[in-house]
PDB file of C-alpha atoms in Angstrom:
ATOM      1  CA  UNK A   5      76.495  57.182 142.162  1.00 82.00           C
ATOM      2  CA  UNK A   6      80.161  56.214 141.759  1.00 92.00           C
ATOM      3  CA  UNK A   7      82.077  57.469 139.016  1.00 94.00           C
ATOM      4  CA  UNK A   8      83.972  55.642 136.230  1.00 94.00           C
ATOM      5  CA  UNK A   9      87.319  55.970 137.687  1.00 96.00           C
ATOM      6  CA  UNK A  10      85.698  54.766 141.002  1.00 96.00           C
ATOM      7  CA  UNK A  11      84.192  51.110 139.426  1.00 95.00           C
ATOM      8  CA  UNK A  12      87.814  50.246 137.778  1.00 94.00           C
ATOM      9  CA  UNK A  13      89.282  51.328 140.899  1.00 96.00           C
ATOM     10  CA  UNK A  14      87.060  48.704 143.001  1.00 96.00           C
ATOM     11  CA  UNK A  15      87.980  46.141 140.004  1.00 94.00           C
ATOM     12  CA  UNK A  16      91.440  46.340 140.731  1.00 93.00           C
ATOM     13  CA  UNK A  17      91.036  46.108 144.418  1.00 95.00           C
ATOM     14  CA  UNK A  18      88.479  43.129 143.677  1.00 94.00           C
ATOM     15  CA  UNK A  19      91.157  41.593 142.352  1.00 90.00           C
ATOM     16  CA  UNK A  20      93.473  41.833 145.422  1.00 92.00           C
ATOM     17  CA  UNK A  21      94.940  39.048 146.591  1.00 91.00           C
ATOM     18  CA  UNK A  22      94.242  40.155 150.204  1.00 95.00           C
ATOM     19  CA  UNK A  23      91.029  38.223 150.743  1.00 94.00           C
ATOM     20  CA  UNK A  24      89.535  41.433 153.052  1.00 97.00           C
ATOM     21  CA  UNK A  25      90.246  43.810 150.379  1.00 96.00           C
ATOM     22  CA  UNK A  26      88.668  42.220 147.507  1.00 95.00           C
ATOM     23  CA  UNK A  27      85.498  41.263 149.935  1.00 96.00           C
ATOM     24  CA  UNK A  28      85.056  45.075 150.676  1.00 97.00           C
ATOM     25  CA  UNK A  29      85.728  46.089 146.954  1.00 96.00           C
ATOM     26  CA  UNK A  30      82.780  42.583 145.695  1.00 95.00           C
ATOM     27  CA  UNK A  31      80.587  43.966 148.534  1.00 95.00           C
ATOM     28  CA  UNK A  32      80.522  47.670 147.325  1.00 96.00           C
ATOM     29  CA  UNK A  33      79.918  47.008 143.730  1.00 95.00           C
ATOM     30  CA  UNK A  34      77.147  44.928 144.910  1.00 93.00           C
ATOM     31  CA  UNK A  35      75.650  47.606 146.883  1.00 93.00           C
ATOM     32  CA  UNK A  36      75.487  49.443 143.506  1.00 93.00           C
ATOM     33  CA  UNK A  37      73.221  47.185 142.158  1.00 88.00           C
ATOM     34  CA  UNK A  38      73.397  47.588 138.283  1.00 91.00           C
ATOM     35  CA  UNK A  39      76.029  50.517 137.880  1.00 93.00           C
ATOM     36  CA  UNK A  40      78.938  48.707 137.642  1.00 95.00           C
ATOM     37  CA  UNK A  41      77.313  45.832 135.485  1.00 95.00           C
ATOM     38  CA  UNK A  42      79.271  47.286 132.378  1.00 95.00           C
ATOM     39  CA  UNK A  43      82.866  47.550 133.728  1.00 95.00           C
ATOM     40  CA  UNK A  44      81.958  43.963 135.393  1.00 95.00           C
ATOM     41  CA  UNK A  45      80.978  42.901 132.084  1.00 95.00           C
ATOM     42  CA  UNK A  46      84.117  44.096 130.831  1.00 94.00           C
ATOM     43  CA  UNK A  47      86.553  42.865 133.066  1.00 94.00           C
ATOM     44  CA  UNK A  48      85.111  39.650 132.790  1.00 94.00           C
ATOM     45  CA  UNK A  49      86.640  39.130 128.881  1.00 94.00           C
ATOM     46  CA  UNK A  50      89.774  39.863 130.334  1.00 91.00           C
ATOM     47  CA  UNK A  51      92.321  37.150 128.738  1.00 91.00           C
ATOM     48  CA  UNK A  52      94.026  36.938 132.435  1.00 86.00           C
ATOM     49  CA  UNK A  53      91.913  34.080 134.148  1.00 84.00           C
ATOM     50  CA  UNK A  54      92.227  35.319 137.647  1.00 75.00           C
ATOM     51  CA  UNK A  55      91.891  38.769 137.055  1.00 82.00           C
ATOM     52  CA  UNK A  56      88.181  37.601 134.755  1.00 90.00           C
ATOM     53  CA  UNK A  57      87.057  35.105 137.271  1.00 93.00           C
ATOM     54  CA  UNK A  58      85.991  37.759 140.766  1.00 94.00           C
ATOM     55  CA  UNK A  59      84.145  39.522 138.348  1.00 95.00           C
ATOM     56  CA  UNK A  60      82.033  36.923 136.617  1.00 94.00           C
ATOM     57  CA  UNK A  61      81.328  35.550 140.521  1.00 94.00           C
ATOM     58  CA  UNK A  62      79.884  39.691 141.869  1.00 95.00           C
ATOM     59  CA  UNK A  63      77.527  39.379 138.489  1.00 95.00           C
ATOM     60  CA  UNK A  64      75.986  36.106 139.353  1.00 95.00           C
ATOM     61  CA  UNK A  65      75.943  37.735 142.633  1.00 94.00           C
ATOM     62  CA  UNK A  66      74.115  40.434 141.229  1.00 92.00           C
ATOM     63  CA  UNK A  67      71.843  38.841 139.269  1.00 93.00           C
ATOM     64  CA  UNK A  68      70.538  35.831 141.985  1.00 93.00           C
ATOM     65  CA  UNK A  69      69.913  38.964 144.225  1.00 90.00           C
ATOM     66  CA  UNK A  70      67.456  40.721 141.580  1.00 89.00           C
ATOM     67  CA  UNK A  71      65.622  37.422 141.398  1.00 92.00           C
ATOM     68  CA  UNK A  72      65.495  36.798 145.192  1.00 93.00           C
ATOM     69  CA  UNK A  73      63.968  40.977 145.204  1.00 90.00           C
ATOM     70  CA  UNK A  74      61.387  39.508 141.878  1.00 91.00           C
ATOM     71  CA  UNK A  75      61.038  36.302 143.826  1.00 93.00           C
ATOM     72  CA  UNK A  76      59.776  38.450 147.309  1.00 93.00           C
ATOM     73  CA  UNK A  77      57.860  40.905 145.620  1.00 93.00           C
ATOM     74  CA  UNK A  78      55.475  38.501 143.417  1.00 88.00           C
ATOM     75  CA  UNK A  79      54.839  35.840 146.512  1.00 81.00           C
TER      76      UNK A  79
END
């Protein structure tokens, strides 16, 4: 498991404006599953609209992939 330091660090890169870098940073806090749902929580009541919005996208994220596991596992 990643540490503290290592979640803000991918929240700063998520918020890159090189599109590769942020998509490398949203698909590693993603592969964490529910670790990094606090400091996503977090950044996303940031006052600074683009640095809030990345974040609030990589929890929907996170959540329509626990109901697509649900979803698969009860059919």
């Amino acid at each position: 498991m990643r540490t503290e330091g290592e979640f803000r660090a991918l929240l700063v890169l998520l918020s890159d404006e090189e599109e590769r870098v942020a998509s490398v940073a949203w698909e590693t806090l993603l592969d964490e599953r529910e670790a990094p749902v606090p400091y996503l929580q977090e950044a996303a009541l940031t006052p600074y609209p683009l640095l809030r919005a990345r974040p609030r996208m990589v929890l929907a994220d996170n959540r329509l992939g626990a109901l697509e596991q649900q979803w698969r596992a009860y059919t």
